[in-house]
């Protein structure tokens, strides 16, 4: 085998090489033949291209090479880049040389035909190679990068909270635990409490890492392991946090539209729906939401939890996200601050994504009074000793502060228009899914 | 309290406001008085500034406000920014108004005096507010951002591997485990095997997330929970991965020098040491390293593991990182490819940081032959069934591929010149440290 001298190019950069000879390294996505021509659709993980081989250009040897390769066999090709407006991606490759690398051992399990979900999930490591899954992973990356760029650009410091924690902050029923050299450690459900320490040290921080919930429910919106982003800002109130969330959502959507239009096409996501995600997001109080829900026929009274079905109704009110705020305090965590004018209300908000997607963000202002927080911890039946470090934030220079948590996978599902979160992460973990 | 009308500014942006009135929101770092003047050192998490209050400017009321505040009390101040070359940060604030927010309840536990390590670790949530810890956290963030920018700029796709895994890839002795709805799940020690799936799907990927090792050893280099970055590239060989690691290290160091010089000053880290981190990094084979170590008096023979002390000797050979390569295959994991010319050698490499810091990167080329990999799995006493998905990568379009893992906390310790990794992460987790 002669080592090709043409430069190795990735398909996402191919537009720079129009008219030039290049080397591609990838896998056979599919192929067909038509008389004296062989067509090879090649993927390299950054894009797809149709390679056209005529008998005059690649000879019998080249034809034999193509004929030896089945779906997902690996190969390198040398050829000339040619603009072709009708081709997906806008270019074709006129083949000069075909170099098989490895012929797949047997038929690739995931053919272009339809497969059941369980089969695809069992073969997730191979399913990821499909055009649609590649597009979703690339959009996920663009969303992650947009979120980080958003906070970095506003002077936030990244603050990685611990995964192992010694206390259960909201009950143990949905916690995973592990033996930690004789002690019990719980896997973090949220980095918020630690993020608050960060905000007091660094002014404004964001966490970005995996969190864990032993969710026994099988729904389209729950994973046992999912990534959360949790900004926390000293000297910020609830409305400041809601505006931050609004700005962040618009920034992410804009970035996806700017950098991932090709991928949106692949997954057949209408960009017009995303272009509507603009400020201001409509605000609706919990009080008003209850009225809307009752009028829409929901069986709910003031004080009731706004669950998945109710969220769908509210999020369908608008073609942009809806900010739902001022929940009954009894529904919320012990650390949420109450409204000074009405102590039955918590200074919290959710952002509900449109198209019936529901909650993607939950946040609010934190209780910053030492004595009140001690009472709340006791009221919730929690152990004050476990929270001494957290209480210290209220002992030494307490300040108003607020933040929120954004679920990454729900955001990817929303922006990609996916009905289920299982395709939003490389290897989803659910109640009955621990492998591959 | 009158709401101040001056704009709220963060100290890292103060240079833009020279001569203007601004509002700062923060905490009292320390204070002193001198006749008719009060000096308040204020921190806001992004910087420190000396605020100067004369009796004429802030009056008795302002003096009383300052006098009421102890270390780490929270306050807002309004004043005029004044360039002052002798001041740390280059500016002072001439006070006009002092607004106490919360007077610390008792003495702040961490005073400027010396404290023992155990005390500081018990109070990590408060220790993080110190000038030195803030600087380290900001450098950590700059390093994280540099790593992501490096890979993003080269067209890598971020690929988040699962934390919960169903099989122990290198024995169970250092694995944390948890009950997963009746099954046993292990917390990931490395995302590499999943990263390889990603490379086959997306061409070139990097993982970036927490990993877990139940290390029973108390050393200055081990945490039970630490962040790893693992790039994996299809069609790359060992030397390609080593060059990628080299380029990445130089990129990170350059970025820290460009953006975090103030913080390096705070922690008294000599930038001249970092400026020496330039390509090319010296390479030394394991064979040659053994000779060097013997000459230096180490009791080691060919085939022996190069441990902490030996790494120190080798890393001290150079003032830039050293790339150590071609280890005895028996020392390495089952998935490492062997040298075609000498099957006793593995195509692996480590990058040893200078100043005696030792290994920060380990990587190499992966075994890509199906039959060979099956044999290795059996030789290592592992269960072939657990690795069927991993073997599939060698069944369907196998390609040469390589990658490496970078330990984030060791990198932060190296670049900051810290003797111990415990200060490199907000809440370090070690064998006897699970809280706060």
mmCIF file of C-alpha atoms in Angstrom, chain B residues 81-435:
data_model
loop_
_atom_site.group_PDB
_atom_site.id
_atom_site.type_symbol
_atom_site.label_atom_id
_atom_site.label_comp_id
_atom_site.label_asym_id
_atom_site.label_seq_id
_atom_site.Cartn_x
_atom_site.Cartn_y
_atom_site.Cartn_z
ATOM 1 C CA UNK B 81 -12.204 54.852 41.114
ATOM 2 C CA UNK B 82 -8.674 56.229 41.257
ATOM 3 C CA UNK B 83 -5.629 54.782 39.526
ATOM 4 C CA UNK B 84 -2.962 54.029 42.117
ATOM 5 C CA UNK B 85 0.032 52.213 40.680
ATOM 6 C CA UNK B 86 1.270 51.147 44.135
ATOM 7 C CA UNK B 87 -2.027 49.427 44.996
ATOM 8 C CA UNK B 88 -2.477 45.728 44.299
ATOM 9 C CA UNK B 89 -4.630 45.643 41.163
ATOM 10 C CA UNK B 90 -3.626 49.223 40.299
ATOM 11 C CA UNK B 91 -6.681 51.053 41.683
ATOM 12 C CA UNK B 92 -8.145 52.451 44.878
ATOM 13 C CA UNK B 93 -11.686 53.535 45.659
ATOM 14 C CA UNK B 94 -12.252 56.923 47.254
ATOM 15 C CA UNK B 95 -15.305 56.208 49.390
ATOM 16 C CA UNK B 96 -18.504 58.245 49.279
ATOM 17 C CA UNK B 97 -20.889 55.854 50.994
ATOM 18 C CA UNK B 98 -20.633 52.657 53.058
ATOM 19 C CA UNK B 99 -23.679 50.398 53.303
ATOM 20 C CA UNK B 100 -23.381 47.435 55.706
ATOM 21 C CA UNK B 101 -25.359 44.400 54.533
ATOM 22 C CA UNK B 102 -24.684 41.802 57.219
ATOM 23 C CA UNK B 103 -22.387 41.933 60.196
ATOM 24 C CA UNK B 104 -20.624 38.601 60.643
ATOM 25 C CA UNK B 105 -21.962 36.674 63.660
ATOM 26 C CA UNK B 106 -18.730 36.296 65.595
ATOM 27 C CA UNK B 107 -15.144 36.095 64.501
ATOM 28 C CA UNK B 108 -14.504 34.608 61.066
ATOM 29 C CA UNK B 109 -12.778 31.247 61.713
ATOM 30 C CA UNK B 110 -10.043 31.798 59.156
ATOM 31 C CA UNK B 111 -7.961 34.755 60.219
ATOM 32 C CA UNK B 112 -4.781 35.893 58.497
ATOM 33 C CA UNK B 113 -2.779 33.838 61.019
ATOM 34 C CA UNK B 114 -1.534 30.323 60.230
ATOM 35 C CA UNK B 115 -3.958 27.415 60.542
ATOM 36 C CA UNK B 116 -3.378 23.668 60.428
ATOM 37 C CA UNK B 117 -4.396 21.734 57.321
ATOM 38 C CA UNK B 118 -7.120 19.731 59.057
ATOM 39 C CA UNK B 119 -8.731 22.922 60.362
ATOM 40 C CA UNK B 120 -8.620 24.547 56.933
ATOM 41 C CA UNK B 121 -10.083 21.437 55.300
ATOM 42 C CA UNK B 122 -12.878 21.274 57.897
ATOM 43 C CA UNK B 123 -13.654 24.854 56.985
ATOM 44 C CA UNK B 124 -13.106 24.474 53.259
ATOM 45 C CA UNK B 125 -16.402 26.303 52.551
ATOM 46 C CA UNK B 126 -14.924 29.391 54.242
ATOM 47 C CA UNK B 127 -11.269 28.823 53.367
ATOM 48 C CA UNK B 128 -12.310 29.196 49.692
ATOM 49 C CA UNK B 129 -12.818 32.923 50.363
ATOM 50 C CA UNK B 130 -9.117 33.526 50.961
ATOM 51 C CA UNK B 131 -7.118 35.398 48.339
ATOM 52 C CA UNK B 132 -4.948 32.404 47.588
ATOM 53 C CA UNK B 133 -7.833 29.935 47.158
ATOM 54 C CA UNK B 134 -9.748 32.365 44.949
ATOM 55 C CA UNK B 135 -6.657 32.684 42.749
ATOM 56 C CA UNK B 136 -6.288 28.893 42.449
ATOM 57 C CA UNK B 137 -9.974 28.456 41.554
ATOM 58 C CA UNK B 138 -9.675 31.126 38.868
ATOM 59 C CA UNK B 139 -6.577 29.441 37.451
ATOM 60 C CA UNK B 140 -8.397 26.092 37.505
ATOM 61 C CA UNK B 141 -11.196 27.635 35.486
ATOM 62 C CA UNK B 142 -8.724 29.117 32.990
ATOM 63 C CA UNK B 143 -7.142 25.668 32.571
ATOM 64 C CA UNK B 144 -10.537 24.003 32.013
ATOM 65 C CA UNK B 145 -11.489 26.618 29.463
ATOM 66 C CA UNK B 146 -8.132 26.329 27.701
ATOM 67 C CA UNK B 147 -8.493 22.555 27.399
ATOM 68 C CA UNK B 148 -11.985 22.852 25.949
ATOM 69 C CA UNK B 149 -10.977 25.638 23.588
ATOM 70 C CA UNK B 150 -8.008 23.583 22.428
ATOM 71 C CA UNK B 151 -10.136 20.588 21.441
ATOM 72 C CA UNK B 152 -13.071 22.632 20.170
ATOM 73 C CA UNK B 153 -10.682 24.613 17.982
ATOM 74 C CA UNK B 154 -9.408 21.393 16.426
ATOM 75 C CA UNK B 155 -12.827 20.058 15.541
ATOM 76 C CA UNK B 156 -13.177 17.516 18.343
ATOM 77 C CA UNK B 157 -16.684 16.691 19.524
ATOM 78 C CA UNK B 158 -17.348 16.605 23.263
ATOM 79 C CA UNK B 159 -18.528 13.135 24.261
ATOM 80 C CA UNK B 160 -19.800 12.618 27.815
ATOM 81 C CA UNK B 161 -19.270 9.003 28.839
ATOM 82 C CA UNK B 162 -21.502 7.398 31.460
ATOM 83 C CA UNK B 163 -20.514 7.416 35.135
ATOM 84 C CA UNK B 164 -22.515 4.288 35.924
ATOM 85 C CA UNK B 165 -20.976 1.253 34.268
ATOM 86 C CA UNK B 166 -21.917 -2.390 34.538
ATOM 87 C CA UNK B 167 -18.474 -3.944 34.327
ATOM 88 C CA UNK B 168 -15.196 -3.417 36.105
ATOM 89 C CA UNK B 169 -12.648 -2.743 33.435
ATOM 90 C CA UNK B 170 -9.428 -3.096 35.414
ATOM 91 C CA UNK B 171 -10.395 -5.116 38.467
ATOM 92 C CA UNK B 172 -12.706 -4.084 41.277
ATOM 93 C CA UNK B 173 -10.184 -3.227 43.979
ATOM 94 C CA UNK B 174 -10.315 0.539 43.468
ATOM 95 C CA UNK B 175 -13.932 0.812 42.322
ATOM 96 C CA UNK B 176 -16.811 2.459 44.107
ATOM 97 C CA UNK B 177 -20.056 0.594 43.636
ATOM 98 C CA UNK B 178 -23.722 1.302 44.175
ATOM 99 C CA UNK B 179 -26.972 -0.598 44.122
ATOM 100 C CA UNK B 180 -28.651 0.195 40.819
ATOM 101 C CA UNK B 181 -32.235 -1.018 41.124
ATOM 102 C CA UNK B 182 -31.023 -4.455 42.172
ATOM 103 C CA UNK B 183 -27.966 -4.611 39.905
ATOM 104 C CA UNK B 184 -24.457 -3.490 40.847
ATOM 105 C CA UNK B 185 -23.199 -0.379 39.105
ATOM 106 C CA UNK B 186 -19.605 0.789 39.304
ATOM 107 C CA UNK B 187 -18.576 4.417 39.191
ATOM 108 C CA UNK B 188 -16.430 5.069 36.158
ATOM 109 C CA UNK B 189 -12.646 5.162 36.604
ATOM 110 C CA UNK B 190 -12.141 6.321 33.042
ATOM 111 C CA UNK B 191 -14.317 7.170 30.081
ATOM 112 C CA UNK B 192 -11.850 5.740 27.600
ATOM 113 C CA UNK B 193 -13.697 2.609 26.487
ATOM 114 C CA UNK B 194 -16.795 4.687 25.801
ATOM 115 C CA UNK B 195 -14.648 7.375 24.236
ATOM 116 C CA UNK B 196 -13.476 4.799 21.711
ATOM 117 C CA UNK B 197 -17.115 4.289 20.648
ATOM 118 C CA UNK B 198 -17.305 8.043 20.286
ATOM 119 C CA UNK B 199 -14.200 8.206 18.095
ATOM 120 C CA UNK B 200 -15.681 5.592 15.746
ATOM 121 C CA UNK B 201 -18.905 7.593 15.514
ATOM 122 C CA UNK B 202 -17.556 11.156 15.502
ATOM 123 C CA UNK B 203 -13.962 10.818 14.276
ATOM 124 C CA UNK B 204 -12.275 12.691 17.115
ATOM 125 C CA UNK B 205 -13.783 13.232 20.513
ATOM 126 C CA UNK B 206 -12.853 14.290 24.023
ATOM 127 C CA UNK B 207 -14.453 13.373 27.278
ATOM 128 C CA UNK B 208 -14.318 15.753 30.247
ATOM 129 C CA UNK B 209 -15.860 14.671 33.501
ATOM 130 C CA UNK B 210 -15.375 13.334 36.999
ATOM 131 C CA UNK B 211 -13.907 9.878 37.534
ATOM 132 C CA UNK B 212 -13.669 7.869 40.714
ATOM 133 C CA UNK B 213 -11.046 5.702 42.333
ATOM 134 C CA UNK B 214 -11.283 4.166 45.776
ATOM 135 C CA UNK B 215 -7.606 4.901 46.394
ATOM 136 C CA UNK B 216 -6.644 3.666 49.801
ATOM 137 C CA UNK B 217 -3.337 5.509 49.639
ATOM 138 C CA UNK B 218 -2.928 8.889 51.262
ATOM 139 C CA UNK B 219 -0.594 10.769 48.949
ATOM 140 C CA UNK B 220 -0.176 14.312 47.753
ATOM 141 C CA UNK B 221 -1.296 13.174 44.272
ATOM 142 C CA UNK B 222 -4.511 11.196 44.848
ATOM 143 C CA UNK B 223 -8.142 12.158 45.167
ATOM 144 C CA UNK B 224 -11.037 9.681 45.195
ATOM 145 C CA UNK B 225 -12.969 11.961 42.865
ATOM 146 C CA UNK B 226 -11.121 13.851 40.151
ATOM 147 C CA UNK B 227 -11.740 15.267 36.694
ATOM 148 C CA UNK B 228 -10.249 13.687 33.606
ATOM 149 C CA UNK B 229 -9.979 14.790 30.018
ATOM 150 C CA UNK B 230 -9.691 11.952 27.539
ATOM 151 C CA UNK B 231 -9.313 12.680 23.828
ATOM 152 C CA UNK B 232 -9.655 9.718 21.460
ATOM 153 C CA UNK B 233 -8.961 9.904 17.744
ATOM 154 C CA UNK B 234 -9.728 7.453 14.947
ATOM 155 C CA UNK B 235 -6.872 6.893 12.515
ATOM 156 C CA UNK B 236 -4.266 8.189 14.984
ATOM 157 C CA UNK B 237 -1.209 6.321 16.218
ATOM 158 C CA UNK B 238 0.751 6.559 19.465
ATOM 159 C CA UNK B 239 3.031 9.323 18.260
ATOM 160 C CA UNK B 240 0.083 11.320 16.976
ATOM 161 C CA UNK B 241 -1.467 11.159 20.439
ATOM 162 C CA UNK B 242 1.823 12.162 22.083
ATOM 163 C CA UNK B 243 2.086 15.208 19.814
ATOM 164 C CA UNK B 244 -1.524 16.109 20.556
ATOM 165 C CA UNK B 245 -0.714 15.961 24.283
ATOM 166 C CA UNK B 246 2.346 18.138 23.752
ATOM 167 C CA UNK B 247 0.410 20.753 21.778
ATOM 168 C CA UNK B 248 -2.345 20.732 24.390
ATOM 169 C CA UNK B 249 0.072 21.277 27.299
ATOM 170 C CA UNK B 250 1.700 24.226 25.543
ATOM 171 C CA UNK B 251 -1.711 25.713 24.721
ATOM 172 C CA UNK B 252 -2.880 25.489 28.344
ATOM 173 C CA UNK B 253 0.298 27.013 29.764
ATOM 174 C CA UNK B 254 0.204 29.841 27.230
ATOM 175 C CA UNK B 255 -3.409 30.622 28.113
ATOM 176 C CA UNK B 256 -2.697 30.697 31.844
ATOM 177 C CA UNK B 257 0.195 33.093 31.252
ATOM 178 C CA UNK B 258 -1.993 35.302 29.047
ATOM 179 C CA UNK B 259 -5.046 35.479 31.306
ATOM 180 C CA UNK B 260 -4.051 34.675 34.880
ATOM 181 C CA UNK B 261 -0.853 36.605 35.569
ATOM 182 C CA UNK B 262 -2.477 38.459 38.494
ATOM 183 C CA UNK B 263 -3.462 35.161 40.101
ATOM 184 C CA UNK B 264 0.004 33.671 39.563
ATOM 185 C CA UNK B 265 1.370 36.676 41.485
ATOM 186 C CA UNK B 266 -1.067 36.112 44.336
ATOM 187 C CA UNK B 267 0.063 32.509 44.749
ATOM 188 C CA UNK B 268 3.702 33.532 44.216
ATOM 189 C CA UNK B 269 4.192 31.263 41.234
ATOM 190 C CA UNK B 270 7.182 32.272 39.091
ATOM 191 C CA UNK B 271 5.904 32.666 35.508
ATOM 192 C CA UNK B 272 9.441 32.103 34.182
ATOM 193 C CA UNK B 273 9.065 28.427 35.110
ATOM 194 C CA UNK B 274 5.912 28.185 33.016
ATOM 195 C CA UNK B 275 7.397 30.107 30.115
ATOM 196 C CA UNK B 276 9.857 27.240 29.651
ATOM 197 C CA UNK B 277 7.033 24.820 28.778
ATOM 198 C CA UNK B 278 7.659 24.812 25.030
ATOM 199 C CA UNK B 279 7.765 22.211 22.300
ATOM 200 C CA UNK B 280 9.446 19.858 21.737
ATOM 201 C CA UNK B 281 9.139 17.883 24.969
ATOM 202 C CA UNK B 282 12.073 15.505 25.405
ATOM 203 C CA UNK B 283 11.239 11.834 24.746
ATOM 204 C CA UNK B 284 12.787 8.954 26.622
ATOM 205 C CA UNK B 285 12.030 5.265 26.115
ATOM 206 C CA UNK B 286 11.319 3.023 29.068
ATOM 207 C CA UNK B 287 14.543 1.128 28.228
ATOM 208 C CA UNK B 288 16.619 4.285 28.515
ATOM 209 C CA UNK B 289 14.706 5.446 31.573
ATOM 210 C CA UNK B 290 15.684 2.240 33.392
ATOM 211 C CA UNK B 291 19.352 2.947 32.627
ATOM 212 C CA UNK B 292 19.009 6.525 33.875
ATOM 213 C CA UNK B 293 17.276 5.355 37.040
ATOM 214 C CA UNK B 294 19.916 2.719 37.779
ATOM 215 C CA UNK B 295 22.665 5.288 37.329
ATOM 216 C CA UNK B 296 20.792 7.568 39.702
ATOM 217 C CA UNK B 297 20.826 4.808 42.308
ATOM 218 C CA UNK B 298 17.258 3.503 42.047
ATOM 219 C CA UNK B 299 16.755 -0.174 42.777
ATOM 220 C CA UNK B 300 14.852 -1.068 39.602
ATOM 221 C CA UNK B 301 15.207 -3.649 36.821
ATOM 222 C CA UNK B 302 13.672 -3.845 33.340
ATOM 223 C CA UNK B 303 10.043 -4.788 33.753
ATOM 224 C CA UNK B 304 9.626 -2.901 36.997
ATOM 225 C CA UNK B 305 6.968 -0.254 37.505
ATOM 226 C CA UNK B 306 8.162 3.342 37.367
ATOM 227 C CA UNK B 307 6.563 4.669 40.541
ATOM 228 C CA UNK B 308 6.354 8.072 42.191
ATOM 229 C CA UNK B 309 10.013 8.325 43.233
ATOM 230 C CA UNK B 310 11.271 7.163 39.857
ATOM 231 C CA UNK B 311 8.953 9.577 38.064
ATOM 232 C CA UNK B 312 10.415 12.388 40.147
ATOM 233 C CA UNK B 313 13.929 11.496 39.058
ATOM 234 C CA UNK B 314 12.950 11.397 35.389
ATOM 235 C CA UNK B 315 10.821 14.515 35.469
ATOM 236 C CA UNK B 316 13.714 16.369 37.109
ATOM 237 C CA UNK B 317 15.896 15.683 34.046
ATOM 238 C CA UNK B 318 14.212 18.540 32.188
ATOM 239 C CA UNK B 319 12.599 21.905 32.822
ATOM 240 C CA UNK B 320 9.787 20.964 30.451
ATOM 241 C CA UNK B 321 7.594 17.851 30.491
ATOM 242 C CA UNK B 322 9.205 14.526 29.586
ATOM 243 C CA UNK B 323 7.461 11.961 27.378
ATOM 244 C CA UNK B 324 8.213 8.447 28.598
ATOM 245 C CA UNK B 325 7.205 5.746 26.089
ATOM 246 C CA UNK B 326 7.272 2.042 25.162
ATOM 247 C CA UNK B 327 6.514 0.421 28.493
ATOM 248 C CA UNK B 328 6.678 -3.314 29.101
ATOM 249 C CA UNK B 329 3.326 -4.616 27.860
ATOM 250 C CA UNK B 330 2.839 -6.638 31.050
ATOM 251 C CA UNK B 331 2.588 -3.432 33.067
ATOM 252 C CA UNK B 332 -0.215 -2.032 30.971
ATOM 253 C CA UNK B 333 -3.965 -2.464 30.497
ATOM 254 C CA UNK B 334 -5.418 -5.151 28.246
ATOM 255 C CA UNK B 335 -6.494 -2.684 25.568
ATOM 256 C CA UNK B 336 -3.051 -1.231 24.860
ATOM 257 C CA UNK B 337 -1.624 -2.163 21.483
ATOM 258 C CA UNK B 338 1.792 -3.814 21.365
ATOM 259 C CA UNK B 339 4.735 -2.796 19.258
ATOM 260 C CA UNK B 340 4.756 -4.799 16.018
ATOM 261 C CA UNK B 341 8.558 -5.061 16.160
ATOM 262 C CA UNK B 342 8.711 -6.127 19.819
ATOM 263 C CA UNK B 343 5.537 -7.570 21.343
ATOM 264 C CA UNK B 344 6.976 -7.176 24.858
ATOM 265 C CA UNK B 345 6.499 -3.424 24.470
ATOM 266 C CA UNK B 346 3.226 -1.508 24.640
ATOM 267 C CA UNK B 347 2.562 1.495 22.407
ATOM 268 C CA UNK B 348 1.923 3.651 25.420
ATOM 269 C CA UNK B 349 3.318 6.890 26.773
ATOM 270 C CA UNK B 350 3.156 9.039 29.880
ATOM 271 C CA UNK B 351 3.813 12.741 30.137
ATOM 272 C CA UNK B 352 5.731 13.569 33.309
ATOM 273 C CA UNK B 353 5.493 17.163 34.475
ATOM 274 C CA UNK B 354 8.732 18.889 35.516
ATOM 275 C CA UNK B 355 9.703 20.035 39.023
ATOM 276 C CA UNK B 356 9.325 16.454 40.213
ATOM 277 C CA UNK B 357 5.566 16.548 39.707
ATOM 278 C CA UNK B 358 5.405 13.255 37.780
ATOM 279 C CA UNK B 359 2.639 11.800 35.632
ATOM 280 C CA UNK B 360 -0.085 14.137 34.424
ATOM 281 C CA UNK B 361 -0.952 12.256 31.225
ATOM 282 C CA UNK B 362 -1.107 8.578 30.297
ATOM 283 C CA UNK B 363 -2.048 7.373 26.857
ATOM 284 C CA UNK B 364 -1.277 5.305 23.831
ATOM 285 C CA UNK B 365 -2.542 3.387 20.879
ATOM 286 C CA UNK B 366 -5.372 0.887 21.355
ATOM 287 C CA UNK B 367 -5.406 -2.725 20.267
ATOM 288 C CA UNK B 368 -7.556 -2.724 17.119
ATOM 289 C CA UNK B 369 -7.451 -6.403 16.161
ATOM 290 C CA UNK B 370 -10.505 -8.383 17.219
ATOM 291 C CA UNK B 371 -8.781 -11.717 17.888
ATOM 292 C CA UNK B 372 -5.824 -10.201 19.699
ATOM 293 C CA UNK B 373 -8.129 -8.162 21.919
ATOM 294 C CA UNK B 374 -10.221 -11.228 22.809
ATOM 295 C CA UNK B 375 -7.007 -13.022 23.858
ATOM 296 C CA UNK B 376 -5.903 -10.087 25.990
ATOM 297 C CA UNK B 377 -9.249 -9.882 27.759
ATOM 298 C CA UNK B 378 -8.968 -13.576 28.621
ATOM 299 C CA UNK B 379 -5.316 -13.247 29.676
ATOM 300 C CA UNK B 380 -6.322 -10.500 32.090
ATOM 301 C CA UNK B 381 -8.976 -12.773 33.601
ATOM 302 C CA UNK B 382 -11.803 -10.525 32.456
ATOM 303 C CA UNK B 383 -15.193 -11.628 31.198
ATOM 304 C CA UNK B 384 -15.390 -11.459 27.378
ATOM 305 C CA UNK B 385 -19.175 -11.045 27.525
ATOM 306 C CA UNK B 386 -18.823 -7.776 29.439
ATOM 307 C CA UNK B 387 -16.747 -6.388 26.602
ATOM 308 C CA UNK B 388 -18.820 -7.493 23.615
ATOM 309 C CA UNK B 389 -19.820 -3.920 22.857
ATOM 310 C CA UNK B 390 -16.177 -2.842 23.076
ATOM 311 C CA UNK B 391 -15.139 -5.712 20.804
ATOM 312 C CA UNK B 392 -17.775 -4.625 18.277
ATOM 313 C CA UNK B 393 -15.576 -1.598 17.556
ATOM 314 C CA UNK B 394 -13.018 -4.090 16.207
ATOM 315 C CA UNK B 395 -15.660 -6.061 14.330
ATOM 316 C CA UNK B 396 -17.176 -3.271 12.288
ATOM 317 C CA UNK B 397 -14.657 -1.084 10.487
ATOM 318 C CA UNK B 398 -11.795 -1.286 12.968
ATOM 319 C CA UNK B 399 -9.220 1.468 12.562
ATOM 320 C CA UNK B 400 -5.960 2.369 14.288
ATOM 321 C CA UNK B 401 -6.801 4.778 17.086
ATOM 322 C CA UNK B 402 -5.171 6.413 20.050
ATOM 323 C CA UNK B 403 -5.796 8.802 22.864
ATOM 324 C CA UNK B 404 -4.812 9.753 26.382
ATOM 325 C CA UNK B 405 -6.084 10.873 29.739
ATOM 326 C CA UNK B 406 -5.100 14.115 31.462
ATOM 327 C CA UNK B 407 -5.737 14.489 35.172
ATOM 328 C CA UNK B 408 -7.123 17.977 35.773
ATOM 329 C CA UNK B 409 -6.192 18.335 39.435
ATOM 330 C CA UNK B 410 -2.607 17.206 38.864
ATOM 331 C CA UNK B 411 -2.369 19.725 36.046
ATOM 332 C CA UNK B 412 -3.647 22.515 38.294
ATOM 333 C CA UNK B 413 -1.167 21.476 41.006
ATOM 334 C CA UNK B 414 1.671 21.456 38.492
ATOM 335 C CA UNK B 415 0.908 24.832 36.901
ATOM 336 C CA UNK B 416 0.210 26.483 40.265
ATOM 337 C CA UNK B 417 3.287 24.904 41.849
ATOM 338 C CA UNK B 418 1.227 23.306 44.645
ATOM 339 C CA UNK B 419 2.739 20.459 46.634
ATOM 340 C CA UNK B 420 -0.646 18.731 47.192
ATOM 341 C CA UNK B 421 -3.747 18.258 45.018
ATOM 342 C CA UNK B 422 -6.138 19.089 47.857
ATOM 343 C CA UNK B 423 -6.207 22.807 47.030
ATOM 344 C CA UNK B 424 -6.887 22.285 43.310
ATOM 345 C CA UNK B 425 -10.628 21.501 43.525
ATOM 346 C CA UNK B 426 -13.361 23.240 45.537
ATOM 347 C CA UNK B 427 -14.196 20.278 47.789
ATOM 348 C CA UNK B 428 -11.466 17.620 47.623
ATOM 349 C CA UNK B 429 -12.464 14.057 48.421
ATOM 350 C CA UNK B 430 -9.857 11.794 49.975
ATOM 351 C CA UNK B 431 -9.879 8.619 52.028
ATOM 352 C CA UNK B 432 -10.686 10.446 55.264
ATOM 353 C CA UNK B 433 -12.386 13.487 53.800
ATOM 354 C CA UNK B 434 -16.042 13.384 52.751
ATOM 355 C CA UNK B 435 -17.152 16.753 54.127
#
